[in-house]
CSV table of N, CA and C and ligand atoms in Angstrom, one decimal:
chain,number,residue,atom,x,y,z
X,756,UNK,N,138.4,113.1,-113.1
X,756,UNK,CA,139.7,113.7,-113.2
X,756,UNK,C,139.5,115.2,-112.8
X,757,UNK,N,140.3,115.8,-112.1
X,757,UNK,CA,140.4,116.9,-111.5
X,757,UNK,C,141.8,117.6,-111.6
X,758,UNK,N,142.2,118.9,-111.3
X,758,UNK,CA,143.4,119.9,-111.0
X,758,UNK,C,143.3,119.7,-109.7
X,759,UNK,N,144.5,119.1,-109.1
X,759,UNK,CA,144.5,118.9,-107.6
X,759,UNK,C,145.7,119.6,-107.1
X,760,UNK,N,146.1,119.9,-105.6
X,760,UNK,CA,147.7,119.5,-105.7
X,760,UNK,C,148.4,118.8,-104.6
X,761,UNK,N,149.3,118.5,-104.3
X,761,UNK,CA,149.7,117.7,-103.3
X,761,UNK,C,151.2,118.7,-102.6
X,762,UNK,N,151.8,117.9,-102.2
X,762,UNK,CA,153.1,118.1,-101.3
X,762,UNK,C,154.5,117.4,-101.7
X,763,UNK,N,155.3,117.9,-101.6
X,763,UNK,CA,156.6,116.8,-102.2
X,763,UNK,C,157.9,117.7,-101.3
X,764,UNK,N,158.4,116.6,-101.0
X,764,UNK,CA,160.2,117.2,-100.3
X,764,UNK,C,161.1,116.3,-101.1
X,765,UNK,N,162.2,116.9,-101.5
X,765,UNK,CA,163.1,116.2,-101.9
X,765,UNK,C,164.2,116.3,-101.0
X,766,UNK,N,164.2,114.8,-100.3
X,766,UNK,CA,164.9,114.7,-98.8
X,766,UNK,C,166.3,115.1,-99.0
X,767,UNK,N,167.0,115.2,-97.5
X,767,UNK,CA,168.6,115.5,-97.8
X,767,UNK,C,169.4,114.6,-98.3
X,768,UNK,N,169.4,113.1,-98.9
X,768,UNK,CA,169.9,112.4,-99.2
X,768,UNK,C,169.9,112.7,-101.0
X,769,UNK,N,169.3,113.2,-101.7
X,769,UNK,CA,168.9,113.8,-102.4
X,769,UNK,C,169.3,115.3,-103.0
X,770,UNK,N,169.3,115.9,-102.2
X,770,UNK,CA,170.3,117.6,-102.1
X,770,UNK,C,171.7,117.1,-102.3
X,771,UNK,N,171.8,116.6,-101.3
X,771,UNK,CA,173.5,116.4,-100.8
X,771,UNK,C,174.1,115.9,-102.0
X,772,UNK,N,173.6,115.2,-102.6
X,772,UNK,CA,174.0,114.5,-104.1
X,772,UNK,C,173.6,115.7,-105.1
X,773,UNK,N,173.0,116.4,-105.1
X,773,UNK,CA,172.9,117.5,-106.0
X,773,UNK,C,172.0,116.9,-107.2
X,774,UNK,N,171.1,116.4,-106.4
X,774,UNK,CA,169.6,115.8,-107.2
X,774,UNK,C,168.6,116.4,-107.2
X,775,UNK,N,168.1,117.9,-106.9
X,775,UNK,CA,167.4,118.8,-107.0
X,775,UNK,C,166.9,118.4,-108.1
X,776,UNK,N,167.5,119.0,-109.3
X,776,UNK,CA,166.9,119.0,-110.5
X,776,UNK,C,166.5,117.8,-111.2
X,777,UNK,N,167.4,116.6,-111.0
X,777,UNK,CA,166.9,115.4,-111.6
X,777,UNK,C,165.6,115.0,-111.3
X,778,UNK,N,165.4,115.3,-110.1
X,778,UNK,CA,164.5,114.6,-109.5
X,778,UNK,C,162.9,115.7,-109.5
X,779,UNK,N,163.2,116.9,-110.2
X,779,UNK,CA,161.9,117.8,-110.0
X,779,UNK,C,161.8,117.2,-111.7
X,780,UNK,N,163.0,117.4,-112.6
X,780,UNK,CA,162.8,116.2,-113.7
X,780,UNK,C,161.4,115.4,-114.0
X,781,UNK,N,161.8,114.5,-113.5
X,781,UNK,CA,161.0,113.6,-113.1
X,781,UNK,C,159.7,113.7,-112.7
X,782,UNK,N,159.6,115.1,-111.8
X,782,UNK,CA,158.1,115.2,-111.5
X,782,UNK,C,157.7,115.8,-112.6
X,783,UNK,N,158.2,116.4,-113.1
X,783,UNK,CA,157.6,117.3,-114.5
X,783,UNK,C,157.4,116.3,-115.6
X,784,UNK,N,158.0,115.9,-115.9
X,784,UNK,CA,157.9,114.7,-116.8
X,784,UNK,C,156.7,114.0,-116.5
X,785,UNK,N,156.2,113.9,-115.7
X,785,UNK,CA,155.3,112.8,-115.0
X,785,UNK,C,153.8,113.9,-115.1
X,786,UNK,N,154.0,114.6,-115.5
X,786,UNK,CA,152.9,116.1,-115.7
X,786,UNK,C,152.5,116.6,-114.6
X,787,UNK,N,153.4,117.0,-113.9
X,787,UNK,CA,152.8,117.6,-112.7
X,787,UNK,C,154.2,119.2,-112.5
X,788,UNK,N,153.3,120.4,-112.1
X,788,UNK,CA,154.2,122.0,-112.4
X,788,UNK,C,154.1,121.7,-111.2
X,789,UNK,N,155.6,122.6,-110.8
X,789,UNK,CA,155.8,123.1,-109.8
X,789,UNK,C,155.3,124.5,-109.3
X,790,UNK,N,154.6,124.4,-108.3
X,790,UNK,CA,153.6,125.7,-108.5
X,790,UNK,C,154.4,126.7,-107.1
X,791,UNK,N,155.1,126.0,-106.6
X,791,UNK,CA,155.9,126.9,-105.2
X,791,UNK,C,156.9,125.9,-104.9
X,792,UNK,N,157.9,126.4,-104.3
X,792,UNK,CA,159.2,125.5,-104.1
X,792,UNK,C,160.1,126.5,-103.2
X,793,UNK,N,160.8,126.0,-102.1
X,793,UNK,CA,161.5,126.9,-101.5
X,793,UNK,C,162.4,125.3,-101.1
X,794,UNK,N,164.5,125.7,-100.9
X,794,UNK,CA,164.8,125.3,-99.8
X,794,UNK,C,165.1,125.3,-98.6
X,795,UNK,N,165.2,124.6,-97.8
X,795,UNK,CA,164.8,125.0,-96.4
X,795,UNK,C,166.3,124.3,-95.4
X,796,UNK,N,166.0,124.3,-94.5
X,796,UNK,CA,166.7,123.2,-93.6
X,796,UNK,C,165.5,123.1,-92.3
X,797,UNK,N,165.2,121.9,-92.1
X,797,UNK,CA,164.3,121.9,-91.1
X,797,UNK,C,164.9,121.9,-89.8
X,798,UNK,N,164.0,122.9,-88.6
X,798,UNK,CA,164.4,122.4,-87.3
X,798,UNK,C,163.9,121.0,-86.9
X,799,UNK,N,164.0,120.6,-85.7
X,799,UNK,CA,163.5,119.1,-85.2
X,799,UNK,C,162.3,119.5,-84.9
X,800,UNK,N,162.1,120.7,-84.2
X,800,UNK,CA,160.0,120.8,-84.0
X,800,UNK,C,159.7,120.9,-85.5
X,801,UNK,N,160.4,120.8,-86.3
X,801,UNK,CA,159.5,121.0,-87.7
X,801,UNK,C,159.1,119.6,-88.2
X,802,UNK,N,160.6,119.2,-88.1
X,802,UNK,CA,159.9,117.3,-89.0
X,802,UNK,C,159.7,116.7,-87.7
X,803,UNK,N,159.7,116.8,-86.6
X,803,UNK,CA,159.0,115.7,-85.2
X,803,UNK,C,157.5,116.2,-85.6
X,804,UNK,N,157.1,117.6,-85.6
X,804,UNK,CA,155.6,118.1,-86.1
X,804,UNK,C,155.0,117.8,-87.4
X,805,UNK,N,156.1,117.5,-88.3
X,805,UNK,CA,155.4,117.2,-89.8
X,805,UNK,C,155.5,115.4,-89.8
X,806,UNK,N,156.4,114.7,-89.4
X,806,UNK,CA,156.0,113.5,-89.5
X,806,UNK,C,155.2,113.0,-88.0
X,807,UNK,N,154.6,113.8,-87.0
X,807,UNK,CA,154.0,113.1,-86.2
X,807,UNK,C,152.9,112.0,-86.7
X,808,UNK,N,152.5,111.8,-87.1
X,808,UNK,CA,151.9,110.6,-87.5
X,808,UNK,C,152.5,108.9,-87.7
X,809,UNK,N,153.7,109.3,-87.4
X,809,UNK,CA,154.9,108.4,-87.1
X,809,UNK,C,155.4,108.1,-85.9
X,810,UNK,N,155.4,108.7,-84.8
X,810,UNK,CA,155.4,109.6,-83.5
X,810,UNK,C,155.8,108.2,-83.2
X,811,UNK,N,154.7,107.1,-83.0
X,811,UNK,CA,154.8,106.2,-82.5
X,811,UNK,C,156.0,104.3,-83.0
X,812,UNK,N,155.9,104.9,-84.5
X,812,UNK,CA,156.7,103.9,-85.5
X,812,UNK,C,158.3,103.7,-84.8
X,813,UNK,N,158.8,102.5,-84.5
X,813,UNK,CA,160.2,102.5,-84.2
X,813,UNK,C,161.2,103.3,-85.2
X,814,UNK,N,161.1,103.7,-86.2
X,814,UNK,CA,162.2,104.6,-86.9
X,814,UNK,C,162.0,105.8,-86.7
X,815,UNK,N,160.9,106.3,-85.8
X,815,UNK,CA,160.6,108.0,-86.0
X,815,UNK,C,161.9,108.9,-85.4
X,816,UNK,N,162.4,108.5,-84.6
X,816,UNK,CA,163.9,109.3,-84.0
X,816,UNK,C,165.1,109.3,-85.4
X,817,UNK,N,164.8,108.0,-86.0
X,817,UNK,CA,166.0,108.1,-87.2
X,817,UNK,C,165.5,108.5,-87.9
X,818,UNK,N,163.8,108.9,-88.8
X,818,UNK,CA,163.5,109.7,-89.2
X,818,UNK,C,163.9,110.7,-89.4
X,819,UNK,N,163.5,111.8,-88.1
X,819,UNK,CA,163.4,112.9,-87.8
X,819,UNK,C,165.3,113.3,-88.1
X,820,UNK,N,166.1,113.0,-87.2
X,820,UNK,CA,167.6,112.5,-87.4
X,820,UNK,C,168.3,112.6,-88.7
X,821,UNK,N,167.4,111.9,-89.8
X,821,UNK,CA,167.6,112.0,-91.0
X,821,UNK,C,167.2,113.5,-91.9
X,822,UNK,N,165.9,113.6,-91.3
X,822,UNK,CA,165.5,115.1,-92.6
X,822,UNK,C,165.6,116.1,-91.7
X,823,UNK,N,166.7,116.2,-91.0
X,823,UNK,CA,167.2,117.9,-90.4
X,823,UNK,C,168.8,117.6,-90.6
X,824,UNK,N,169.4,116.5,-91.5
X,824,UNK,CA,170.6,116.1,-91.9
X,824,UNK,C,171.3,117.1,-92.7
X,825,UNK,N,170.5,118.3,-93.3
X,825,UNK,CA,170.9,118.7,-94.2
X,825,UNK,C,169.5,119.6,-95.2
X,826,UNK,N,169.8,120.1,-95.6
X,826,UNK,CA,168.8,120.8,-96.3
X,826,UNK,C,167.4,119.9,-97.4
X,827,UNK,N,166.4,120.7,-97.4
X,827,UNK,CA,165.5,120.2,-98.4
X,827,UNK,C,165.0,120.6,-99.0
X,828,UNK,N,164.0,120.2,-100.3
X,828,UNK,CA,163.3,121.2,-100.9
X,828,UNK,C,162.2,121.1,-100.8
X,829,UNK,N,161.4,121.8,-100.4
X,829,UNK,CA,159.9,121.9,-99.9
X,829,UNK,C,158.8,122.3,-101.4
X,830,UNK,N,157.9,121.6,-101.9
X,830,UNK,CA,157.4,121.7,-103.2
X,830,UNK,C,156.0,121.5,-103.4
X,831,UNK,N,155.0,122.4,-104.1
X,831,UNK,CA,153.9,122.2,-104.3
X,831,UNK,C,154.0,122.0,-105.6
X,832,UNK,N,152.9,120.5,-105.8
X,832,UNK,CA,153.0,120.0,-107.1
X,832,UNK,C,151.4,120.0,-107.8
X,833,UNK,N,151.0,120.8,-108.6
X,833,UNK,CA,149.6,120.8,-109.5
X,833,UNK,C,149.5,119.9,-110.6
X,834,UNK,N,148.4,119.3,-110.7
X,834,UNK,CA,148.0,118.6,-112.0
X,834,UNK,C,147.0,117.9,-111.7
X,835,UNK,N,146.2,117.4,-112.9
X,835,UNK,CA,145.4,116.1,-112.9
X,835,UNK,C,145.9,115.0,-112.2
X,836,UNK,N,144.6,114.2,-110.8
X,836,UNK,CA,145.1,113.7,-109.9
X,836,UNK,C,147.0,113.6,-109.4
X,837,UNK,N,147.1,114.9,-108.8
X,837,UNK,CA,148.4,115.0,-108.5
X,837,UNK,C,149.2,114.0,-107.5
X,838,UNK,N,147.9,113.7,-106.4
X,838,UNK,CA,148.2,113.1,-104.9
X,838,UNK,C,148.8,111.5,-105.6
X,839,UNK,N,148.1,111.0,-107.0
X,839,UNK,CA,148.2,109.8,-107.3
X,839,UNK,C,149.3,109.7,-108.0
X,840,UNK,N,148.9,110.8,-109.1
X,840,UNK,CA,150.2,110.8,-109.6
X,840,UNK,C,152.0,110.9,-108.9
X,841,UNK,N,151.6,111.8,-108.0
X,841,UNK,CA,153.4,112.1,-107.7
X,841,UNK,C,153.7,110.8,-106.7
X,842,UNK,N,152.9,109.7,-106.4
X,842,UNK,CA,152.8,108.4,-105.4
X,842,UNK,C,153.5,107.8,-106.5
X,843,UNK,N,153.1,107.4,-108.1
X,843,UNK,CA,153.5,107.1,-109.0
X,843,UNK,C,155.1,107.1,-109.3
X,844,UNK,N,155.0,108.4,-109.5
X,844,UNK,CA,156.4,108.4,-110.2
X,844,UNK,C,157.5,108.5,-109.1
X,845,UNK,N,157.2,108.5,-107.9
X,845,UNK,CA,157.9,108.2,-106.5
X,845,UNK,C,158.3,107.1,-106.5
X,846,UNK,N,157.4,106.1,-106.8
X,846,UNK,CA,157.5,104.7,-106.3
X,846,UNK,C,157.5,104.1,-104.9
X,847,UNK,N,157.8,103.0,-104.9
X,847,UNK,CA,157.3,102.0,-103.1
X,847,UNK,C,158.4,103.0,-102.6
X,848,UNK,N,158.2,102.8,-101.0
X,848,UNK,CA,158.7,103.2,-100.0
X,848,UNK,C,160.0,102.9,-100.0
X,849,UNK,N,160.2,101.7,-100.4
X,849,UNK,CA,161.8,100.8,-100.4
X,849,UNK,C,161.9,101.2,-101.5
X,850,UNK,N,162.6,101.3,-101.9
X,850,UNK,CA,163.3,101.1,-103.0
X,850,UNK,C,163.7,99.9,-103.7
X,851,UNK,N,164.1,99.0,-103.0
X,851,UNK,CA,164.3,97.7,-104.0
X,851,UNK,C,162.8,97.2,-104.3
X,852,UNK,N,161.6,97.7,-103.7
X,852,UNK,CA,160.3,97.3,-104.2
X,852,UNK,C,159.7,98.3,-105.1
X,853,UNK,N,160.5,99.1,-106.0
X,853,UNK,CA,160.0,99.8,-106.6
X,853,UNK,C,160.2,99.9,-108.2
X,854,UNK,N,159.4,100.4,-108.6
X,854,UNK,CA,159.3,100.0,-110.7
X,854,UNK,C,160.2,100.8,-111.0
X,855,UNK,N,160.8,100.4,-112.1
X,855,UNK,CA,161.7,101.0,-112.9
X,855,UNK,C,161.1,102.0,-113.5
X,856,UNK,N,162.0,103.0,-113.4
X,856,UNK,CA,161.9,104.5,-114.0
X,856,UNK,C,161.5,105.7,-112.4
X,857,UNK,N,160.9,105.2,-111.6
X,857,UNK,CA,160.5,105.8,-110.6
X,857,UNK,C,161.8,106.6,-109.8
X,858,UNK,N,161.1,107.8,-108.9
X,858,UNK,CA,162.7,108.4,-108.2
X,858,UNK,C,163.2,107.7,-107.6
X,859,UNK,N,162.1,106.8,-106.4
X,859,UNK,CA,163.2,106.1,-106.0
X,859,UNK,C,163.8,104.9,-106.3
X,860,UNK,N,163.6,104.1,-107.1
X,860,UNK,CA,164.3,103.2,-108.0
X,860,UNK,C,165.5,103.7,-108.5
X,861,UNK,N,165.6,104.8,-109.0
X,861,UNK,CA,166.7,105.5,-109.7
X,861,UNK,C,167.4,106.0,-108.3
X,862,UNK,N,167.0,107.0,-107.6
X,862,UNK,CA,167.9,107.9,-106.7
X,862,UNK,C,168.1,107.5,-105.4
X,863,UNK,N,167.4,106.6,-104.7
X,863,UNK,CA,167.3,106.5,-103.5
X,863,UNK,C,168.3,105.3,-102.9
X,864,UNK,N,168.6,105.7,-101.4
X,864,UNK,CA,169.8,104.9,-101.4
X,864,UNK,C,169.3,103.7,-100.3
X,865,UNK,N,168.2,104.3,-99.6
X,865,UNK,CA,167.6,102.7,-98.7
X,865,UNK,C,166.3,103.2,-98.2
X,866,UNK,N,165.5,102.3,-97.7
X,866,UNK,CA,164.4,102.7,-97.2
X,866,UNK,C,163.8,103.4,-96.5
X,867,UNK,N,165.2,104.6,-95.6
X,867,UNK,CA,165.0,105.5,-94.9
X,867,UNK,C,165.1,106.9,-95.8
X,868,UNK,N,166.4,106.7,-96.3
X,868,UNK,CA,167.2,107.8,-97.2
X,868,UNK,C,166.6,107.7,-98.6
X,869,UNK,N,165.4,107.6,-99.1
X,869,UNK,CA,165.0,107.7,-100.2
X,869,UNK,C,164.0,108.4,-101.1
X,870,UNK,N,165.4,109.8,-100.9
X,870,UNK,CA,164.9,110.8,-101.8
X,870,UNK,C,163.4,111.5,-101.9
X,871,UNK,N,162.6,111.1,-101.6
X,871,UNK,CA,161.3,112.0,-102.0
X,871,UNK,C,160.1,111.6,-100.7
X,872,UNK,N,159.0,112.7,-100.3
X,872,UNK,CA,158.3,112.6,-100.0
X,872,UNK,C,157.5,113.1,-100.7
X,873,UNK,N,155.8,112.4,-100.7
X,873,UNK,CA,154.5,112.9,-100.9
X,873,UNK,C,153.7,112.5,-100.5
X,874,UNK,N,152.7,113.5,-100.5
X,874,UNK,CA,151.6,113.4,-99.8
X,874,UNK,C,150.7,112.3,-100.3
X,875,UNK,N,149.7,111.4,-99.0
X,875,UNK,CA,149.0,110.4,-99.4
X,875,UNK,C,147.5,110.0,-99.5
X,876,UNK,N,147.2,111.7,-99.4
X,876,UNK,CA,146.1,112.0,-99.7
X,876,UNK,C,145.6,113.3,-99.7
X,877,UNK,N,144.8,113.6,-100.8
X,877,UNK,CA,144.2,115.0,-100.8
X,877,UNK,C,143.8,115.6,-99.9
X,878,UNK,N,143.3,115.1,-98.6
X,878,UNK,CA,143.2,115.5,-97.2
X,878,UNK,C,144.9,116.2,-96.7
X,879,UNK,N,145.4,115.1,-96.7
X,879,UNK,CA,146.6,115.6,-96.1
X,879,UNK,C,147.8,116.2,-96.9
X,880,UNK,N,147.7,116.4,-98.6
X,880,UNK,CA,148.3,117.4,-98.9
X,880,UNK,C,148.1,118.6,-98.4
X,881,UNK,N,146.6,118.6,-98.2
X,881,UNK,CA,146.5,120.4,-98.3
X,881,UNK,C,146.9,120.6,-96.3
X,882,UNK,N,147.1,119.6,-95.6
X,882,UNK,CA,147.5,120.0,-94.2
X,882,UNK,C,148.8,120.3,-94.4
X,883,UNK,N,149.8,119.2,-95.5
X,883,UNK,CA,151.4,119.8,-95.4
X,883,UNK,C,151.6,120.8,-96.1
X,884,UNK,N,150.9,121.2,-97.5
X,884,UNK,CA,151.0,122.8,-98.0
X,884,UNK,C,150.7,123.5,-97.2
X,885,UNK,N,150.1,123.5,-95.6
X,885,UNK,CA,149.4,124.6,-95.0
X,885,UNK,C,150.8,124.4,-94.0
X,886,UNK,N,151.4,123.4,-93.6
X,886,UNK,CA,152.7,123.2,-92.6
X,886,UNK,C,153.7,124.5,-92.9
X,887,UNK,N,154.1,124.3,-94.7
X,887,UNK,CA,155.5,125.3,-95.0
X,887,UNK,C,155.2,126.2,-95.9
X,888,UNK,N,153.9,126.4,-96.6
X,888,UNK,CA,153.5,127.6,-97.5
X,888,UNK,C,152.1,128.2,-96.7
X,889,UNK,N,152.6,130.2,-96.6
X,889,UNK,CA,151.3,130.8,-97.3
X,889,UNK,C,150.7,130.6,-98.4
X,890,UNK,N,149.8,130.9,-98.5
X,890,UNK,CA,149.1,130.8,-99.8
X,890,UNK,C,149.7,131.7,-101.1
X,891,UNK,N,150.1,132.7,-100.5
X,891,UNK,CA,150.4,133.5,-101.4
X,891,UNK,C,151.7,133.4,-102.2
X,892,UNK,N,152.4,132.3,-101.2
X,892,UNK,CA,153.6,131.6,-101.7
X,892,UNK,C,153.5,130.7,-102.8
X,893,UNK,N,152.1,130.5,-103.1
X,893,UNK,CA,152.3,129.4,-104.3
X,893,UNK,C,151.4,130.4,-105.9
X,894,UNK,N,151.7,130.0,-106.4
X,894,UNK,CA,151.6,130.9,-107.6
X,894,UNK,C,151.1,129.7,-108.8
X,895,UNK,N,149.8,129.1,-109.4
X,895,UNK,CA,149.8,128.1,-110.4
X,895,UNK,C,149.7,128.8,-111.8
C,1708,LIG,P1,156.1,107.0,-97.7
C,1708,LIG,O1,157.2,108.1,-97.7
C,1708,LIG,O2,156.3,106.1,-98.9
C,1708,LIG,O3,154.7,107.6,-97.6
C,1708,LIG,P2,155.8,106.2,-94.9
C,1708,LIG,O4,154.8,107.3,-94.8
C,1708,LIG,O5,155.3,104.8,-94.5
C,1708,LIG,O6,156.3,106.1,-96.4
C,1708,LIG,O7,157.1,106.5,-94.1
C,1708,LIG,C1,157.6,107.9,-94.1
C,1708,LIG,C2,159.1,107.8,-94.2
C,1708,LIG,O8,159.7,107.1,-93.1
C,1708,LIG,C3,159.6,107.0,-95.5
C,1708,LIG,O9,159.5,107.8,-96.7
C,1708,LIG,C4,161.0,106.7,-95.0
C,1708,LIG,O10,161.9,107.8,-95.2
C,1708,LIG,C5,160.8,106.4,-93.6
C,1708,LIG,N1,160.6,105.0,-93.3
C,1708,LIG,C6,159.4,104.3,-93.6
C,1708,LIG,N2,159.5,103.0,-93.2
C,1708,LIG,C7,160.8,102.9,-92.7
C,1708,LIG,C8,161.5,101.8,-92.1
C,1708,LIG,N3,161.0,100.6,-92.0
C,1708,LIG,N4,162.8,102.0,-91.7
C,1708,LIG,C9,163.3,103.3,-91.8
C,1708,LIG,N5,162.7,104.3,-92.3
C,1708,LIG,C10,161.4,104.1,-92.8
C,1709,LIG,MG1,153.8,108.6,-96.1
């Protein structure tokens, strides 16, 4: 067990509904501080550059399409295994495949539009904290 931290957005489908707070709720609850948080609205070179690893997946245009819909909240999350933890209380990708109590079980409206990103590994948290925060932007 370690102090790690990871990456979290709380997508526009999520804002727009005025789920900010519910849903950082939930990360807190789940033991993980919010150690930086800004919101944003992304340009398209931002989420075509932050989800390139998708580049190639048939939904990446509706992706991209989707999280510049509207504003987001950009979030660094600390704690004991954070990367696992905030996968946790996230839940499955779908939503209808996801455990009860989870955000997107509770908040998310379909497999595209559901509410939360996080990072899916300690490798690549610290590449998307390095995407939308200086360092000096995060404060633990
Ligand atoms: P996760 O966000 O759970 O890590 P992925 O990394 O596989 O999931 O996908 C990134 C995001 O792309 C998802 O959170 C979701 O918004 C969208 N997505 C994934 N699969 C699909 C799909 N089959 N159809 C539409 N959008 C999808
Ligand atoms: Mg992913």
């Amino acid at each position: 067990m370690s102090t790690e931290r990871t990456f979290s957005i709380i997508k526009p489908d999520a804002t727009r509904r005025n789920l900010t707070g519910a849903v950082t709720a939930k990360l807190e609850e789940a033991g993980l501080r919010v150690v930086a948080s800004k919101r944003i609205h992304m340009s398209k070179e931002q989420a075509e550059g932050f989800y390139g690893v998708h580049r190639e997946r048939p939904f990446f245009n509706d992706l991209v399409s989707f999280m510049i819909s509207g504003p987001v909240v950009v979030q660094v999350l600390e704690g004991e295994n954070a990367v696992l933890k905030n996968r946790e209380v996230m839940g499955a990708t779908n939503p209808a495949n996801a455990d009860a109590g989870t955000i997107r079980k509770e908040f998310a409206e379909s497999i595209e539009a559901n509410s939360v990103h996080g990072s899916d590994s300690a490798e690549n948290a610290a590449i998307e904290i390095a995407f939308f925060f200086k360092p000096e932007e995060i404060v633990g």
